[in-house]
Coordinates of C-alpha atoms in Angstrom, one line a residue:
X29 CA 7.3 9.8 -2.6
X30 CA 5.2 9.4 0.6
X31 CA 7.3 10.1 3.7
X32 CA 6.7 8.4 7.1
X33 CA 8.1 9.5 10.4
X34 CA 9.9 6.7 12.2
X35 CA 11.2 7.2 15.7
X36 CA 14.5 5.5 16.5
X37 CA 15.3 4.5 20.1
X38 CA 19.0 3.4 20.5
X39 CA 19.0 1.6 23.8
X40 CA 22.1 1.5 26.0
X41 CA 23.2 0.3 29.4
X42 CA 26.2 2.3 30.6
X43 CA 27.7 -0.7 32.4
X44 CA 27.8 -2.5 29.1
X45 CA 28.9 0.4 26.9
X46 CA 32.1 -1.0 25.6
X47 CA 35.5 -1.4 27.3
X48 CA 39.0 0.0 27.3
X49 CA 39.6 -2.2 24.3
X50 CA 36.6 -1.0 22.2
X51 CA 36.0 2.5 23.6
X52 CA 32.5 3.7 24.3
X53 CA 30.4 1.6 21.9
X54 CA 26.7 2.6 22.0
X55 CA 27.1 6.1 20.5
X56 CA 29.2 4.7 17.7
X57 CA 26.7 2.0 16.9
X58 CA 23.9 4.5 17.1
X59 CA 25.7 6.7 14.5
X60 CA 26.2 3.7 12.2
X61 CA 22.5 3.0 12.4
X62 CA 21.5 6.6 11.7
X63 CA 23.8 6.7 8.7
X64 CA 22.0 3.8 7.1
X65 CA 18.5 4.8 8.2
X66 CA 18.8 8.3 6.7
X67 CA 19.4 6.9 3.3
X68 CA 16.3 4.7 3.2
X69 CA 13.5 5.8 0.8
X70 CA 10.3 7.1 2.4
X71 CA 11.8 7.0 6.0
X72 CA 11.8 10.4 7.7
X73 CA 14.0 9.7 10.7
X74 CA 13.3 11.1 14.2
X75 CA 16.1 10.3 16.7
X76 CA 17.3 11.9 20.0
X77 CA 20.3 14.2 19.5
X78 CA 23.5 13.9 21.5
X79 CA 22.4 17.1 23.2
X80 CA 19.1 15.6 24.3
X81 CA 20.6 12.3 25.7
X82 CA 24.1 10.9 26.4
X83 CA 25.6 10.0 23.0
X84 CA 22.1 10.3 21.4
X85 CA 21.0 7.0 23.1
X86 CA 18.3 6.2 25.6
X87 CA 20.2 5.2 28.8
X88 CA 17.7 5.7 31.7
X89 CA 14.1 6.5 32.6
X90 CA 14.4 10.3 32.6
X91 CA 16.0 10.2 29.1
X92 CA 13.2 7.9 27.9
X93 CA 10.6 10.4 29.1
X94 CA 12.3 13.3 27.3
X95 CA 12.5 11.2 24.1
X96 CA 8.8 10.2 24.5
X97 CA 7.8 13.9 24.7
X98 CA 10.0 14.7 21.6
X99 CA 8.5 11.8 19.5
X100 CA 5.0 12.7 20.4
X101 CA 5.6 16.3 19.5
X102 CA 7.1 15.1 16.1
X103 CA 4.1 12.8 15.5
X104 CA 6.1 9.6 14.8
X105 CA 4.1 6.9 13.0
X106 CA 6.3 3.9 13.8
X107 CA 9.1 3.0 16.2
X108 CA 12.5 1.3 15.7
X109 CA 13.8 0.0 19.1
X110 CA 17.4 -1.1 18.8
X111 CA 19.8 -2.6 21.3
X112 CA 23.1 -0.8 20.7
X113 CA 24.5 -2.7 23.7
X114 CA 22.9 -4.9 26.4
X115 CA 20.3 -2.1 26.4
X116 CA 18.2 -0.7 29.2
X117 CA 14.9 -2.7 29.6
X118 CA 13.3 -0.3 32.1
X119 CA 14.0 2.8 30.0
X120 CA 12.3 1.2 27.0
X121 CA 9.5 0.1 29.3
X122 CA 9.1 3.6 30.6
X123 CA 8.9 5.0 27.1
X124 CA 6.3 2.5 26.0
X125 CA 4.2 2.9 29.2
X126 CA 3.8 6.6 28.4
X127 CA 2.7 6.2 24.8
X128 CA -0.8 7.4 24.0
X129 CA -1.1 5.2 20.9
X130 CA -0.8 1.6 21.9
X131 CA -1.3 0.5 18.3
X132 CA 1.8 2.1 16.9
X133 CA 3.9 -0.4 14.8
X134 CA 7.2 -1.4 16.3
X135 CA 10.3 -3.0 14.8
X136 CA 12.8 -4.3 17.3
X137 CA 16.4 -5.3 16.5
X138 CA 19.7 -6.1 18.1
X139 CA 23.1 -5.2 16.8
X140 CA 26.0 -7.5 17.0
X141 CA 28.2 -7.2 20.1
X142 CA 31.5 -5.3 20.2
X143 CA 34.7 -7.3 19.8
X144 CA 36.1 -9.2 22.8
X145 CA 39.3 -8.0 24.2
X146 CA 42.5 -10.2 23.8
X147 CA 42.0 -11.1 27.5
X148 CA 38.5 -12.5 26.7
X149 CA 36.4 -9.8 28.2
X150 CA 33.0 -9.1 26.7
X151 CA 32.0 -5.5 26.2
X152 CA 28.3 -5.3 25.2
X153 CA 26.3 -8.6 25.4
X154 CA 23.7 -7.3 23.0
X155 CA 22.2 -10.7 22.2
X156 CA 21.4 -11.3 25.9
X157 CA 19.9 -7.9 26.5
X158 CA 17.6 -8.1 23.5
X159 CA 15.5 -10.7 25.2
X160 CA 14.8 -8.4 28.1
X161 CA 13.9 -5.6 25.7
X162 CA 11.6 -7.8 23.6
X163 CA 9.9 -9.0 26.8
X164 CA 9.3 -5.4 27.9
X165 CA 7.6 -4.7 24.6
X166 CA 5.5 -7.9 24.7
X167 CA 4.4 -7.4 28.3
X168 CA 2.9 -4.1 27.5
X169 CA 0.7 -5.6 24.8
X170 CA 2.4 -4.0 21.7
X171 CA 2.4 -5.8 18.4
X172 CA 6.0 -5.8 17.1
X173 CA 8.3 -7.4 14.5
X174 CA 11.7 -8.6 15.6
X175 CA 14.8 -8.8 13.3
X176 CA 17.5 -11.3 13.6
X177 CA 20.7 -10.0 15.2
X178 CA 22.6 -8.0 12.6
X179 CA 24.6 -4.9 12.0
X180 CA 23.2 -1.8 10.2
X181 CA 25.5 -2.2 7.3
X182 CA 24.1 -5.7 6.5
X183 CA 21.8 -5.9 3.5
X184 CA 19.3 -7.8 5.7
X185 CA 18.9 -4.8 8.0
X186 CA 18.3 -2.4 5.1
X187 CA 15.8 -4.7 3.4
X188 CA 13.8 -5.3 6.6
X189 CA 13.7 -1.7 7.7
X190 CA 12.6 -0.7 4.2
X191 CA 9.7 -3.3 4.4
X192 CA 8.8 -1.9 7.8
X193 CA 8.8 1.7 6.5
X194 CA 6.4 0.6 3.7
X195 CA 4.2 -1.2 6.2
X196 CA 4.0 1.8 8.5
X197 CA 3.4 4.1 5.6
X198 CA 0.4 1.9 4.7
X199 CA -0.9 1.4 8.3
X200 CA -0.7 5.1 9.2
X201 CA -2.7 6.1 6.1
X202 CA -5.1 3.2 6.3
X203 CA -6.3 3.7 9.8
X204 CA -8.9 6.5 9.8
X205 CA -9.0 6.7 6.0
X206 CA -12.2 7.9 4.2
X207 CA -13.4 6.2 1.1
X208 CA -15.9 7.5 -1.4
X209 CA -18.8 5.4 -2.7
X210 CA -20.2 6.9 -5.9
X211 CA -23.5 5.2 -6.9
X212 CA -24.7 1.7 -6.1
X213 CA -23.0 -1.5 -6.8
X214 CA -24.1 -3.6 -9.8
X215 CA -27.3 -5.5 -9.1
X216 CA -25.7 -8.8 -10.2
X217 CA -22.5 -8.4 -8.1
X218 CA -23.6 -9.5 -4.7
X219 CA -20.1 -10.5 -3.7
X220 CA -19.0 -6.9 -3.5
X221 CA -20.5 -6.4 -0.1
X222 CA -18.9 -4.5 2.8
X223 CA -19.8 -3.5 6.3
X224 CA -19.3 0.2 7.1
X225 CA -19.8 -0.7 10.8
X226 CA -16.9 -3.2 10.7
X227 CA -14.7 -0.8 8.9
X228 CA -15.4 1.8 11.5
X229 CA -14.8 -0.6 14.4
X230 CA -11.7 -2.2 13.1
X231 CA -9.9 0.6 11.3
X232 CA -11.7 3.8 12.3
X233 CA -12.6 4.3 8.7
X234 CA -15.5 6.0 7.0
X235 CA -17.5 5.4 3.9
X236 CA -18.8 8.6 2.4
X237 CA -21.5 7.9 -0.2
X238 CA -22.8 10.1 -3.1
X239 CA -25.7 8.9 -5.2
X240 CA -25.2 8.8 -9.0
X241 CA -27.7 11.6 -9.7
X242 CA -25.7 13.9 -7.5
X243 CA -22.4 12.9 -9.2
X244 CA -23.9 13.4 -12.7
X245 CA -25.2 16.8 -11.5
X246 CA -21.6 17.8 -10.8
X247 CA -20.7 16.7 -14.3
X248 CA -23.6 18.6 -15.9
X249 CA -22.5 21.8 -14.2
X250 CA -19.1 21.7 -15.9
X251 CA -19.2 23.6 -19.3
X252 CA -17.5 22.0 -22.3
X253 CA -15.3 25.0 -22.8
X254 CA -13.9 25.0 -19.2
X255 CA -10.1 25.6 -19.5
X256 CA -9.5 22.6 -17.3
X257 CA -11.7 20.4 -19.5
X258 CA -9.9 21.5 -22.6
X259 CA -6.5 20.8 -21.0
X260 CA -7.7 17.3 -19.9
X261 CA -9.1 16.6 -23.4
X262 CA -5.7 17.5 -25.0
X263 CA -4.1 15.1 -22.5
X264 CA -6.5 12.3 -23.5
X265 CA -5.8 12.8 -27.2
X266 CA -2.0 13.0 -26.7
X267 CA -1.9 10.2 -24.2
X268 CA -3.6 7.6 -26.4
X269 CA -1.4 5.9 -29.0
X270 CA -4.4 5.5 -31.3
X271 CA -7.9 6.9 -31.2
X272 CA -10.5 4.9 -33.2
X273 CA -12.8 6.7 -35.5
X274 CA -15.8 6.1 -33.3
X275 CA -14.5 8.8 -31.0
X276 CA -15.7 12.4 -31.7
X277 CA -14.5 15.6 -30.2
X278 CA -17.8 15.7 -28.3
X279 CA -17.1 12.3 -26.7
X280 CA -13.6 13.2 -25.7
X281 CA -14.8 16.5 -24.2
X282 CA -17.5 14.5 -22.2
X283 CA -14.8 12.2 -20.9
X284 CA -12.7 15.2 -19.9
X285 CA -15.7 16.7 -18.1
X286 CA -16.4 13.4 -16.3
X287 CA -12.7 13.2 -15.2
X288 CA -12.8 16.7 -13.8
X289 CA -16.1 16.0 -12.0
X290 CA -14.6 13.0 -10.3
X291 CA -11.5 15.0 -9.3
X292 CA -13.8 17.6 -7.8
X293 CA -15.9 15.0 -6.0
X294 CA -12.8 13.4 -4.5
X295 CA -11.8 16.8 -3.1
X296 CA -15.3 17.6 -2.0
X297 CA -15.7 14.3 0.0
X298 CA -12.1 14.4 1.2
X299 CA -11.5 10.8 0.5
X300 CA -8.3 8.7 0.0
X301 CA -9.9 6.5 -2.7
X302 CA -13.2 6.0 -4.5
X303 CA -15.3 3.1 -5.7
X304 CA -17.4 4.4 -8.6
X305 CA -20.4 3.0 -10.5
X306 CA -19.3 2.5 -14.1
X307 CA -22.3 0.7 -15.8
X308 CA -25.0 1.1 -17.1
X309 CA -26.1 4.7 -16.5
X310 CA -22.9 6.4 -17.6
X311 CA -23.3 4.7 -21.0
X312 CA -27.0 5.4 -21.3
X313 CA -26.9 9.0 -20.3
X314 CA -23.5 10.2 -21.7
X315 CA -22.6 7.6 -24.3
X316 CA -19.1 7.0 -22.8
X317 CA -17.2 4.4 -20.8
X318 CA -15.6 5.3 -17.5
X319 CA -12.6 3.0 -18.0
X320 CA -9.9 5.3 -19.3
X321 CA -11.1 8.0 -16.9
X322 CA -10.4 5.7 -13.9
X323 CA -7.0 4.8 -15.3
X324 CA -6.0 8.5 -15.7
X325 CA -7.2 9.2 -12.2
X326 CA -5.1 6.4 -10.8
X327 CA -2.1 7.8 -12.7
X328 CA -2.7 11.1 -10.8
X329 CA -2.8 9.3 -7.5
X330 CA -6.6 9.6 -7.2
X331 CA -7.2 6.0 -6.4
X332 CA -10.3 4.8 -8.1
X333 CA -11.9 1.3 -8.4
X334 CA -14.6 0.2 -10.8
X335 CA -18.1 -1.2 -10.2
X336 CA -18.5 0.3 -6.8
X337 CA -16.2 -2.3 -5.3
X338 CA -15.5 -0.5 -2.0
X339 CA -13.1 -3.1 -0.6
X340 CA -11.4 -3.2 -4.0
X341 CA -10.7 0.6 -3.5
X342 CA -9.5 -0.1 0.0
X343 CA -7.2 -2.8 -1.3
X344 CA -5.8 -0.4 -3.9
X345 CA -5.2 2.2 -1.3
X346 CA -3.3 -0.2 0.9
X347 CA -1.1 -1.3 -2.0
X348 CA -0.5 2.3 -3.2
X349 CA 0.7 3.3 0.3
X350 CA 2.9 0.2 0.7
X351 CA 4.6 1.3 -2.6
X352 CA 5.2 4.7 -1.0
X353 CA 3.0 6.2 -3.8
X354 CA 5.7 5.4 -6.3
X355 CA 3.8 2.8 -8.3
X356 CA 0.2 2.9 -9.5
X357 CA -2.3 0.1 -8.6
X358 CA -4.4 -1.6 -11.2
X359 CA -7.9 -2.8 -10.5
X360 CA -8.3 -6.2 -12.2
X361 CA -10.3 -9.4 -12.6
X362 CA -8.5 -12.6 -11.9
X363 CA -9.8 -13.6 -15.3
X364 CA -8.6 -16.8 -16.8
X365 CA -5.9 -19.4 -16.9
X366 CA -3.5 -19.4 -19.9
X367 CA -4.7 -21.9 -22.6
X368 CA -1.3 -23.5 -22.9
X369 CA 1.2 -22.3 -20.2
X370 CA 1.2 -23.7 -16.7
X371 CA 1.0 -21.4 -13.7
X372 CA 0.0 -18.4 -15.8
X373 CA -3.2 -16.5 -15.4
X374 CA -4.8 -13.4 -16.9
X375 CA -5.0 -10.1 -15.1
X376 CA -7.6 -8.1 -17.1
X377 CA -10.1 -5.4 -17.1
X378 CA -12.0 -3.5 -19.8
X379 CA -9.5 -0.7 -20.2
X380 CA -9.1 1.0 -16.9
X381 CA -5.4 0.6 -16.2
X382 CA -3.3 3.7 -15.6
X383 CA -1.7 4.8 -19.0
X384 CA 1.7 4.7 -17.4
X385 CA 1.4 0.9 -17.2
X386 CA 1.3 0.4 -20.9
X387 CA 4.2 -1.8 -22.2
X388 CA 6.8 0.0 -24.3
X389 CA 6.3 -2.5 -27.1
X390 CA 2.6 -1.8 -27.3
X391 CA 0.6 1.2 -28.6
X392 CA -2.5 2.0 -26.6
X393 CA -5.9 2.3 -28.3
X394 CA -8.8 4.5 -27.1
X395 CA -11.8 2.4 -28.2
X396 CA -15.4 1.6 -27.5
X397 CA -15.7 -0.7 -24.5
X398 CA -16.2 -4.1 -26.0
X399 CA -18.4 -5.2 -23.1
X400 CA -20.6 -2.2 -22.7
X401 CA -21.9 -1.8 -26.2
X402 CA -24.9 -3.8 -25.2
X403 CA -26.1 -0.7 -23.4
X404 CA -24.7 1.9 -25.7
X405 CA -23.5 1.5 -29.3
X406 CA -20.9 4.3 -29.0
X407 CA -19.6 3.7 -25.4
X408 CA -16.4 5.7 -26.0
X409 CA -13.5 5.6 -23.5
X410 CA -11.8 2.2 -22.9
X411 CA -8.0 2.5 -23.2
X412 CA -6.7 -0.9 -24.3
X413 CA -3.1 -2.1 -24.1
X414 CA -0.8 -4.8 -22.8
X415 CA 0.5 -4.2 -19.3
X416 CA 4.3 -3.7 -19.0
X417 CA 6.2 -6.8 -18.2
X418 CA 8.0 -7.4 -14.9
X419 CA 7.5 -8.4 -11.3
X420 CA 4.2 -7.5 -9.6
X421 CA 2.3 -7.9 -6.4
X422 CA -1.3 -9.0 -6.5
X423 CA -3.7 -8.6 -3.5
X424 CA -7.3 -8.5 -2.3
X425 CA -8.9 -7.6 1.1
X426 CA -12.2 -9.3 2.1
X427 CA -14.3 -9.4 5.2
X428 CA -16.6 -12.2 6.5
X429 CA -18.4 -12.0 9.8
X430 CA -16.2 -9.1 11.0
X431 CA -12.9 -10.9 10.3
X432 CA -10.7 -9.4 7.6
X433 CA -8.4 -11.4 5.3
X434 CA -5.9 -10.2 2.8
X435 CA -4.7 -12.5 0.1
X436 CA -1.5 -11.5 -1.7
X437 CA 1.3 -12.9 -3.7
X438 CA 4.1 -12.2 -6.1
X439 CA 4.2 -12.9 -9.8
X440 CA 5.6 -11.7 -13.0
X441 CA 3.9 -10.3 -16.0
X442 CA 5.3 -12.1 -19.0
X443 CA 5.2 -11.0 -22.6
X444 CA 3.5 -14.0 -24.3
X445 CA 0.5 -14.5 -26.6
X446 CA -2.4 -14.6 -27.0
X447 CA -3.5 -11.0 -27.5
X448 CA -6.5 -10.0 -25.4
X449 CA -8.9 -7.1 -25.8
X450 CA -8.9 -4.6 -22.9
X451 CA -6.0 -3.8 -20.5
X452 CA -4.3 -7.1 -19.7
X453 CA -1.2 -9.0 -18.6
X454 CA -0.3 -12.7 -18.4
X455 CA 0.9 -13.2 -14.8
X456 CA 3.2 -16.1 -14.1
X457 CA 3.3 -17.5 -10.5
X458 CA 5.0 -20.4 -8.8
X459 CA 1.8 -22.4 -8.2
X460 CA -1.4 -21.2 -9.6
X461 CA -3.5 -23.9 -7.9
X462 CA -2.1 -22.9 -4.5
X463 CA -3.4 -19.5 -5.3
X464 CA -6.8 -20.9 -6.4
X465 CA -7.2 -23.1 -3.3
X466 CA -6.3 -20.3 -0.9
X467 CA -8.5 -17.7 -2.7
X468 CA -11.5 -20.0 -2.7
X469 CA -11.0 -21.1 0.9
X470 CA -10.8 -17.5 2.1
X471 CA -13.6 -16.1 0.0
X472 CA -11.5 -13.9 -2.3
X473 CA -13.9 -12.5 -4.9
X474 CA -13.4 -12.0 -8.7
X475 CA -11.8 -8.6 -8.3
X476 CA -8.2 -8.1 -7.3
X477 CA -5.5 -5.4 -7.4
X478 CA -2.1 -5.5 -9.1
X479 CA 0.9 -3.2 -8.7
X480 CA 4.3 -3.2 -10.4
X481 CA 6.3 -3.5 -7.2
X482 CA 7.3 -6.9 -5.8
X483 CA 8.3 -5.4 -2.4
X484 CA 4.7 -4.5 -1.7
X485 CA 4.0 -8.2 -0.9
X486 CA 6.4 -8.3 2.1
X487 CA 5.1 -4.9 3.3
X488 CA 1.5 -6.2 3.1
X489 CA 2.5 -9.2 5.3
X490 CA 3.8 -6.8 8.0
X491 CA 0.8 -4.4 7.4
X492 CA -1.6 -7.3 8.2
X493 CA 0.3 -8.2 11.4
X494 CA 0.0 -4.7 12.7
X495 CA -3.7 -4.3 11.8
X496 CA -4.9 -7.7 13.0
X497 CA -5.8 -8.8 9.4
X498 CA -5.3 -12.5 8.5
X499 CA -2.6 -12.7 5.9
X500 CA -2.7 -15.4 3.3
X501 CA 0.1 -15.6 0.8
X502 CA 0.0 -17.4 -2.5
X503 CA 2.9 -19.5 -3.5

């Protein structure tokens, strides 16, 4: 599981730190927050100790400066700023004013106040103080998300901080990421355009290209009897439920060599994800399909998109990180509407889904690619199966005139006929024509991404807020 360092600032004002009736309150509330935060998946908590500051809270400007130095040394990737009591606006302001990274994601929350005394005395006034803290954050130009007033034991708090953690995981790995472009996009797929300049300006990203001849040279240099090749070939054989008789030992060894070559290229280029040419030269030169190879790479966490769809690979990477690396993304076509069922559409591609996504009721088949035989009669290497049922998030990032938009939504893969060749799933949503209208209006192209994790959708909404991406959610 991907781990993300989140710094927690428990804000306190000594004059509002409880009463004789409640006892000192801020430190106790800080401990309650820490007990919950330390249990959340993917969140690596960084918080001032009780030796560093009074009760482990941030009470004044000198303490804020010490905590700032500590957080920067630890390399925190996101901030939780919480009012344990009324809070100290100027201490939070001092901390933020010293930050080198003004784009760091921030989540602000306010805990509920301490109980009133029988005489009617208030002890903490957290709801009041939160407005001063939120103002301090806003005045300094930070983008932040605010939670409704709650206590750390509330399910709402846990859910929202988990979403924030996922968003920060994605943001921190998205900014500055490098993406591999292997070969040229298909001549007939004009809509798969992207601007390297805009990616550099907006997200500090790089596209690192490699021409197809150089990629094939890497493949040719790998001997068929390489131990790694033989191991991968055995995995291909054992991982497919059925291998059709068009496949030969030679074709499976070629697929294994190709997989190893792409693994080596990913390391050579040092990229987070790749968009790879998959037709027609691979069929014409080697007689194989790249589909199952891409699926196996995605299962290994080497995120790979088909048809040199660079922004498709970028979309997959964002989703993968928003899932904390615990679910594998699938590169799909938004293919068709169900012939009979309302609000059901077909998520499909030739046979490139990660093998782990195969439904338990289905036996996968390693076959010829049904679409690529026009260029190669053998065309070995598409892994066909029905995607496992259950809730999913679907998404796609696009860019027009320097402005980025991410469309995303929740659905559920349902186990219904008809059977479809390739790797496929019938996805049920609340309103498919709401999806269609928003996708057309925002220029979403025919490729999308799908992941078996419904929480990714909420994380993507927050991800877009922090990165200045227009977020469009399907109903």
